[in-house]
PDB file of C-alpha atoms in Angstrom:
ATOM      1  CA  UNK A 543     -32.423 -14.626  -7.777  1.00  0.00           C
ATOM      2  CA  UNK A 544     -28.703 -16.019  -7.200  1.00  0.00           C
ATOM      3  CA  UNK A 545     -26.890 -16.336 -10.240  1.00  0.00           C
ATOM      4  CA  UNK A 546     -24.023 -18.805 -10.993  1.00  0.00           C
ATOM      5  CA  UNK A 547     -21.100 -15.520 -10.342  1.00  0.00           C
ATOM      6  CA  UNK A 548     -22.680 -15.001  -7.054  1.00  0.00           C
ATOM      7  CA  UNK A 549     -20.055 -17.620  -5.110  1.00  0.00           C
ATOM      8  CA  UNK A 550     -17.169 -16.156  -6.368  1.00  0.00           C
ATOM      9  CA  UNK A 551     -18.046 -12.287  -6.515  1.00  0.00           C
ATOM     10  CA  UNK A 552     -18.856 -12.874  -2.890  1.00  0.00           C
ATOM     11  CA  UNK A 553     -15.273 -14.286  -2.566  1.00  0.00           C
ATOM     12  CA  UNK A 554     -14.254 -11.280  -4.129  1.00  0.00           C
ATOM     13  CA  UNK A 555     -15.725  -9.110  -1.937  1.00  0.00           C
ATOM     14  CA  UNK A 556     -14.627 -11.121   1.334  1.00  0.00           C
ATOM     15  CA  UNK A 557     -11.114 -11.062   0.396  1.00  0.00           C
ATOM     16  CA  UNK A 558     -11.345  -7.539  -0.633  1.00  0.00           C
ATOM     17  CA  UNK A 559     -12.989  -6.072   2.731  1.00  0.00           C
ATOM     18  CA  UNK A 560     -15.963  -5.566   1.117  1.00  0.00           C
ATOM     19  CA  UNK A 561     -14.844  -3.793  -2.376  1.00  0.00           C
ATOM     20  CA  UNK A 562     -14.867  -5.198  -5.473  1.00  0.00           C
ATOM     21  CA  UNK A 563     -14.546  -3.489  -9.071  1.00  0.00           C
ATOM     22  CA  UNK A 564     -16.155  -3.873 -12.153  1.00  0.00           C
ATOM     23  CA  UNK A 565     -13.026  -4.880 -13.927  1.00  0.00           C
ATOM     24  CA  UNK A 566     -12.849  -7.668 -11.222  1.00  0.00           C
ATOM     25  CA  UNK A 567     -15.939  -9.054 -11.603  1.00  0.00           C
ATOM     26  CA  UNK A 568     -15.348  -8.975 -15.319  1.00  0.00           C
ATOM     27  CA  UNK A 569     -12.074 -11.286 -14.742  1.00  0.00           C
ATOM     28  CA  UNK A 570     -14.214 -13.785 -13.181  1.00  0.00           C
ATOM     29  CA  UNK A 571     -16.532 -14.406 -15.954  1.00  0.00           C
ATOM     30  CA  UNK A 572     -19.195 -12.365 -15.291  1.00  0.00           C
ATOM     31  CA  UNK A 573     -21.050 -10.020 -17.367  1.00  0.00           C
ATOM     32  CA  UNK A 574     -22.013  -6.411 -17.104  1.00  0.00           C
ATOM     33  CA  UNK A 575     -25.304  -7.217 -17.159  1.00  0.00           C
ATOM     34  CA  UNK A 576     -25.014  -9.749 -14.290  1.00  0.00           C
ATOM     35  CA  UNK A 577     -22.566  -7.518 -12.523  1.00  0.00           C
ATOM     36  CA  UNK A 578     -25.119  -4.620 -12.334  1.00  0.00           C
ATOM     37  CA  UNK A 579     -27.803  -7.349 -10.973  1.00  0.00           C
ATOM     38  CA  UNK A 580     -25.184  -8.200  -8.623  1.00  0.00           C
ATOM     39  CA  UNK A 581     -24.658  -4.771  -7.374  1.00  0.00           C
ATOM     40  CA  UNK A 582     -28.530  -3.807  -7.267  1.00  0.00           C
ATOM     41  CA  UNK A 583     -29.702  -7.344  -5.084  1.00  0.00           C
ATOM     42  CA  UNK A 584     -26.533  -6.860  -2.532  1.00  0.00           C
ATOM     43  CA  UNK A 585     -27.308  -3.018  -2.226  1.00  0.00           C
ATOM     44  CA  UNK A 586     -23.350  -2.222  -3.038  1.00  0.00           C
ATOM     45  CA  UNK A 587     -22.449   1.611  -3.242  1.00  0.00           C
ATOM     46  CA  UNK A 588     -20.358   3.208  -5.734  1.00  0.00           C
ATOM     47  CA  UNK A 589     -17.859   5.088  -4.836  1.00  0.00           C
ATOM     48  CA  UNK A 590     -15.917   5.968  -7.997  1.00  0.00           C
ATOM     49  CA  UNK A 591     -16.221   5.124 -11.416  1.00  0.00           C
ATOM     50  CA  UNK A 592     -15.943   1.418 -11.974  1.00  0.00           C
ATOM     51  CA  UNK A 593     -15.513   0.947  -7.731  1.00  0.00           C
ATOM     52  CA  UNK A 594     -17.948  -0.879  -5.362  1.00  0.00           C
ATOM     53  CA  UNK A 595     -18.226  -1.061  -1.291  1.00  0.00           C
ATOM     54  CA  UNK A 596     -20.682  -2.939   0.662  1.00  0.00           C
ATOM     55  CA  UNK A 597     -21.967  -0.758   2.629  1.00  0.00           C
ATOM     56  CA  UNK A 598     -22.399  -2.849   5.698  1.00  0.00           C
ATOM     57  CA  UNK A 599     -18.381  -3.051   6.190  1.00  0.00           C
ATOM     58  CA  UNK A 600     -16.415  -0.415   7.531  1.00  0.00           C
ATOM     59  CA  UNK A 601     -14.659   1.216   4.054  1.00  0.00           C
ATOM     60  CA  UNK A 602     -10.492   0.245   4.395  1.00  0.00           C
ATOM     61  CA  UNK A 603      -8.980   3.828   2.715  1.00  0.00           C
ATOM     62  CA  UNK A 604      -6.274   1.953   1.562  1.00  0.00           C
ATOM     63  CA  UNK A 605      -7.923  -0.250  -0.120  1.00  0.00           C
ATOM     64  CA  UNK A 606      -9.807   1.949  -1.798  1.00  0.00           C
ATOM     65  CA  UNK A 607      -6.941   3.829  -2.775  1.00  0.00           C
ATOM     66  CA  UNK A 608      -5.482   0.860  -4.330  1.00  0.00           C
ATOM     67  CA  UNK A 609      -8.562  -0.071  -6.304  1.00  0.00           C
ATOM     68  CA  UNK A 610      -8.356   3.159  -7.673  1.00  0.00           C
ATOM     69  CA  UNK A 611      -5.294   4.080  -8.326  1.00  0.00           C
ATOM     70  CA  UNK A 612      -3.807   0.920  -8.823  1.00  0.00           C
ATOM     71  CA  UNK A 613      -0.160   1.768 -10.172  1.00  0.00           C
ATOM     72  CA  UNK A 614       0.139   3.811  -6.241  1.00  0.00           C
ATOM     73  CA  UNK A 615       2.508   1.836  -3.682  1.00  0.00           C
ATOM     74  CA  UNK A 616       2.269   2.449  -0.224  1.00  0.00           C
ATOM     75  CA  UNK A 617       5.177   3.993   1.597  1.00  0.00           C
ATOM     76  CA  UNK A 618       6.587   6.269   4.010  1.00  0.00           C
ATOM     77  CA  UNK A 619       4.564   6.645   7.041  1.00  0.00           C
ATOM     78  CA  UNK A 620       1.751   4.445   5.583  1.00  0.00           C
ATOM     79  CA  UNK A 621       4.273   1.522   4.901  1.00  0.00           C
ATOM     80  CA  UNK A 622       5.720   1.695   8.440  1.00  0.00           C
ATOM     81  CA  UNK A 623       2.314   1.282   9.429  1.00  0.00           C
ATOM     82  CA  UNK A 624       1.519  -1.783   7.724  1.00  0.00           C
ATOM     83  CA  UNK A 625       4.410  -3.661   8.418  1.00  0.00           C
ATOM     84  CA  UNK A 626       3.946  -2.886  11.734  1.00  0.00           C
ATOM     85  CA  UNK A 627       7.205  -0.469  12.716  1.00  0.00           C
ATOM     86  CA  UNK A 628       5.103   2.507  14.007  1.00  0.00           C
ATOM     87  CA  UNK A 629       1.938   2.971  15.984  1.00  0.00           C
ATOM     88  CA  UNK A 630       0.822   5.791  14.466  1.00  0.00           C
ATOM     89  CA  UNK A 631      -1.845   5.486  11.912  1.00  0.00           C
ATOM     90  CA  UNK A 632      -1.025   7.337   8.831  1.00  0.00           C
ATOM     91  CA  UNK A 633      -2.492  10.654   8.951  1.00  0.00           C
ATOM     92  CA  UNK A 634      -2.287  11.330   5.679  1.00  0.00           C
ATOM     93  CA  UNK A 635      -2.088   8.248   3.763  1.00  0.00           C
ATOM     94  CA  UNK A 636       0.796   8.046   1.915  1.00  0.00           C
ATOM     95  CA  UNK A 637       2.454   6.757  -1.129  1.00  0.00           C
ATOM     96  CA  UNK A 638       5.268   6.827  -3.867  1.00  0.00           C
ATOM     97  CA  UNK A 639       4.108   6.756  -7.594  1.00  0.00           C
ATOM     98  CA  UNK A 640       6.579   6.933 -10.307  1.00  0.00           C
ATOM     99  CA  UNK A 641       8.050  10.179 -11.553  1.00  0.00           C
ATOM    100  CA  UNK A 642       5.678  10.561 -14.883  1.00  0.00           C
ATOM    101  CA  UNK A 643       2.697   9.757 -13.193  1.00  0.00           C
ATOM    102  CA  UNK A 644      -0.285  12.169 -12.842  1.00  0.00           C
ATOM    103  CA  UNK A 645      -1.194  12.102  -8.901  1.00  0.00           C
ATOM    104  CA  UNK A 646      -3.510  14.901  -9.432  1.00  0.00           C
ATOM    105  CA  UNK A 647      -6.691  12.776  -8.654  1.00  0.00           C
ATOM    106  CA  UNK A 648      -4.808  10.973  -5.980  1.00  0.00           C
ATOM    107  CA  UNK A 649      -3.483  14.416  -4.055  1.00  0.00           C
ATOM    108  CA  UNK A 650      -7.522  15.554  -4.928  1.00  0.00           C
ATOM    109  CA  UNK A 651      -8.190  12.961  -2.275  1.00  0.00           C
ATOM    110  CA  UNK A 652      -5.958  13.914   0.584  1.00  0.00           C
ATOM    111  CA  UNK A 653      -2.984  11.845  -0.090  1.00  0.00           C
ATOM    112  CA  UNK A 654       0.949  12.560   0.418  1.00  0.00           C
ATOM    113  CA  UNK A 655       2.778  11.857  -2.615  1.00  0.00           C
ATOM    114  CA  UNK A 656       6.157  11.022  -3.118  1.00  0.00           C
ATOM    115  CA  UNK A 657       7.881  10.565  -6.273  1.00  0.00           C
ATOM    116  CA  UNK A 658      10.235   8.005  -7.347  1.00  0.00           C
ATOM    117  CA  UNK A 659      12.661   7.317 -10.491  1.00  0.00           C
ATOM    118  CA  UNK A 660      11.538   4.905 -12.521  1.00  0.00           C
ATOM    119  CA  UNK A 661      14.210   2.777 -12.396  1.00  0.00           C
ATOM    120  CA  UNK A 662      13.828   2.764  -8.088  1.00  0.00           C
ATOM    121  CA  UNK A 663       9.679   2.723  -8.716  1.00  0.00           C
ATOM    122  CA  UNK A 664       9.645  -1.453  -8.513  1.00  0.00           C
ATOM    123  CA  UNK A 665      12.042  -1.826  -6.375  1.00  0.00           C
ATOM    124  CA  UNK A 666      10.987  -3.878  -2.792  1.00  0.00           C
ATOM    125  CA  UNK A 667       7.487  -3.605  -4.246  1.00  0.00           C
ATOM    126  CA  UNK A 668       5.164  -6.546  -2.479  1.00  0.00           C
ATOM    127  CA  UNK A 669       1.698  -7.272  -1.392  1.00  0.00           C
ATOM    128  CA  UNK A 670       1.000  -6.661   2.328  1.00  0.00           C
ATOM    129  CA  UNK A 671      -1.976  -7.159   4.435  1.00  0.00           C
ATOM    130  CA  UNK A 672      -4.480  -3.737   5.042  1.00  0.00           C
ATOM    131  CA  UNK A 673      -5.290  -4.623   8.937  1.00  0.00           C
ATOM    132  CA  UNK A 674      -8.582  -5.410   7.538  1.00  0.00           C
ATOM    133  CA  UNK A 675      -6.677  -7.915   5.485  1.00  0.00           C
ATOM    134  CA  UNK A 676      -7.177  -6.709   2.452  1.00  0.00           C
ATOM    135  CA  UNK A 677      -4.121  -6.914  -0.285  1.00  0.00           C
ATOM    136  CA  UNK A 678      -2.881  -3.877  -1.645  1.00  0.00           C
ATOM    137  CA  UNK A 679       0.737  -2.785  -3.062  1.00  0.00           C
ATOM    138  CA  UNK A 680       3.785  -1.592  -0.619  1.00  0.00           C
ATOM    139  CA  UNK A 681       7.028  -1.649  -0.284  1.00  0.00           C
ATOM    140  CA  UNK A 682       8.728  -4.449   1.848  1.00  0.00           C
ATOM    141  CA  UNK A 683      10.269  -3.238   4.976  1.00  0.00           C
ATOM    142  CA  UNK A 684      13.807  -3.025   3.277  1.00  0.00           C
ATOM    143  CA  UNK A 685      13.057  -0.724   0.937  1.00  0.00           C
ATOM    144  CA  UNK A 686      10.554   1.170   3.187  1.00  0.00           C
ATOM    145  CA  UNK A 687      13.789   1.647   5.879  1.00  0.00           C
ATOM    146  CA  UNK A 688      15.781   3.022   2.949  1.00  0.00           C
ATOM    147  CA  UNK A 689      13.244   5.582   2.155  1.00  0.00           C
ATOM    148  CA  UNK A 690      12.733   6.693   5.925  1.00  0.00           C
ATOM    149  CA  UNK A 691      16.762   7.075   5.796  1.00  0.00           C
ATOM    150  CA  UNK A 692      17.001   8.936   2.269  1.00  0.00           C
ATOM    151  CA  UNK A 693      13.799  11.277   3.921  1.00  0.00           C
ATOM    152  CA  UNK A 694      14.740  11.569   7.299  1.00  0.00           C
ATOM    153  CA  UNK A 695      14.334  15.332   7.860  1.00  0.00           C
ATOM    154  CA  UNK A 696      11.023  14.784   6.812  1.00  0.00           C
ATOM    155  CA  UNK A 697       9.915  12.415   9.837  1.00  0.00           C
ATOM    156  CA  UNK A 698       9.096  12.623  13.689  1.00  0.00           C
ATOM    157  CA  UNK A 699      12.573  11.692  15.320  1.00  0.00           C
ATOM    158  CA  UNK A 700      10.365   9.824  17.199  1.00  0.00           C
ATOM    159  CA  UNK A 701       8.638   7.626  14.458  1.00  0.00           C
ATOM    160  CA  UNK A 702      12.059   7.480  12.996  1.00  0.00           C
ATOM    161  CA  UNK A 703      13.755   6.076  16.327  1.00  0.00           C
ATOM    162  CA  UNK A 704      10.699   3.175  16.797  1.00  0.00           C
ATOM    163  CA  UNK A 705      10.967   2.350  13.353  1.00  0.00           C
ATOM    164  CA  UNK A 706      14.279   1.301  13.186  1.00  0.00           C
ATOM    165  CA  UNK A 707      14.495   0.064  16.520  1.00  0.00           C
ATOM    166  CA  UNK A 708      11.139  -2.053  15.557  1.00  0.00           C
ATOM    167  CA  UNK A 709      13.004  -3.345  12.252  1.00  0.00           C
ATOM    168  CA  UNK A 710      16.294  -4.649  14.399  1.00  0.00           C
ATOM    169  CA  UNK A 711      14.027  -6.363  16.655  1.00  0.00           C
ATOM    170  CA  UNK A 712      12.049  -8.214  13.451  1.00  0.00           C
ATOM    171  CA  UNK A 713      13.047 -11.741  13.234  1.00  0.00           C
ATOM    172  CA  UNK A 714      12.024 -11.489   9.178  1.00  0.00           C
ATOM    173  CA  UNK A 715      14.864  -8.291   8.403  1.00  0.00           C
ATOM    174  CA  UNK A 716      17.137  -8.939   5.870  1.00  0.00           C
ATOM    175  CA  UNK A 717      19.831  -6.873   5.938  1.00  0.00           C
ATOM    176  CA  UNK A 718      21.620  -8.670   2.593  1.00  0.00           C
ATOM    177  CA  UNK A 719      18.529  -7.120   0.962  1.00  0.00           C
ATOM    178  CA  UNK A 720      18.783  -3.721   2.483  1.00  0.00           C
ATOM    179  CA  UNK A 721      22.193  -3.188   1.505  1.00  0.00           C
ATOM    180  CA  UNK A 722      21.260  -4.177  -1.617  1.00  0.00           C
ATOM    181  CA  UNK A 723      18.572  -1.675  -2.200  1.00  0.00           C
ATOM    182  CA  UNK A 724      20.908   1.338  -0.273  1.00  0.00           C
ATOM    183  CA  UNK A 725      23.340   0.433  -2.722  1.00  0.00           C
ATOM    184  CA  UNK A 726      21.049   0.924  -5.847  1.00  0.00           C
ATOM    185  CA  UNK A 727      19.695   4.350  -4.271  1.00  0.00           C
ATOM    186  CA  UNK A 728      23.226   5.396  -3.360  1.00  0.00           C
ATOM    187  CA  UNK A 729      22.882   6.064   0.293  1.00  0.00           C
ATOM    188  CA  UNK A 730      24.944   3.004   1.126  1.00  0.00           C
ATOM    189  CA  UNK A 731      27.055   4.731   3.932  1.00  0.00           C
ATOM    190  CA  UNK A 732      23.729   6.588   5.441  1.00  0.00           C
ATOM    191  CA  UNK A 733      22.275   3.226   6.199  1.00  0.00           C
ATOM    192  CA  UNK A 734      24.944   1.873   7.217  1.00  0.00           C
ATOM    193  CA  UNK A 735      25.724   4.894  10.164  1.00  0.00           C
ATOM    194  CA  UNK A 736      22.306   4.357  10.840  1.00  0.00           C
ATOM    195  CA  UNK A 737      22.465   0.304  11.394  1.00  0.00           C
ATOM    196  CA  UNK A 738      25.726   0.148  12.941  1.00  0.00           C
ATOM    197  CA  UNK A 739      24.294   2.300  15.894  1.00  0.00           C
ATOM    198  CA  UNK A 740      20.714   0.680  16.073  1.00  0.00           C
ATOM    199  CA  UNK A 741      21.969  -3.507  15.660  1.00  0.00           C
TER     200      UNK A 741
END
């Protein structure tokens, strides 16, 4: 029997790539009760507490991760990724959580953590597109530059090369905003070495 939440957990789960959580569902009016019916008519899986997939769509990792662990930010590799400056898929899947955070669940699943201060945690946060096109939390490209320059030693030369050549290239950069951030996490003049040979 379709219920009167059907239309709009389905939206949920459309614009989600076929996840949806409990608390979601919730948000749009429905009840436990109905939410459970929901889950046991569509055949939806759980996958951790509180978490739902359909299991006729290919799971999106990310956004999976983000339902989750929903204070985690995409970064690093996994950011270059999404805004398109590498074509490497991000083997592990990484992000940057803020420095009192407890990432023990989230390493228990395979990811690469990075910590950040507090004060830097925020900073260039945004909501970008899975390839799926489902939302989840990263940082812009700005910020995601700065932490590929602060980390450098840490990346394929080669990844590093394409992904600053890739950001030059972007007709969306903003460079105001990248000095801006490489200001705030003091490595103005590393960026700047770095631009002045790449624009």
């Amino acid at each position: 029997m379709i219920t009167k939440y059907d239309k709009t957990l389905n939206s949920i789960l459309e614009a989600n790539a076929g996840i949806i959580t409990s608390a979601e569902a919730q948000e749009a009016g429905a009840t436990r009760p109905a939410f459970s019916d929901y889950v046991r008519r569509h055949g939806l899986e759980r996958t951790s507490r509180g978490v739902y997939i359909d299991p006729d769509v290919f799971p999106d990792e990310m956004a999976l991760i983000q339902k989750r662990f929903p204070k985690a930010a995409f970064s690093h590799e996994s950011a270059l990724y999404l805004h398109d400056l590498t074509d490497r898929e991000p083997m592990p899947i990484s992000v940057t959580v803020d420095s009192g955070y407890n990432a023990g669940p989230l390493k228990a699943q395979g990811v690469r953590i990075y910590y950040t201060k507090p004060e830097w945690y925020e900073m260039g946060l945004a909501e970008v597109e899975t390839p799926s096109g489902a939302k989840v939390r990263a940082y812009d490209k700005e910020r995601t530059i700065c932490d590929l320059i602060r980390k450098r030693t840490a990346f394929d030369p080669a990844v590093f090369r394409q992904a600053i050549r890739d950001y030059v290239r972007s007709r969306d950069k903003n460079l105001a905003r990248l000095s801006d951030y490489a200001r705030a996490m003091n490595i103005e003049s590393r960026v700047y070495e770095v631009m002045e040979v790449a624009l």
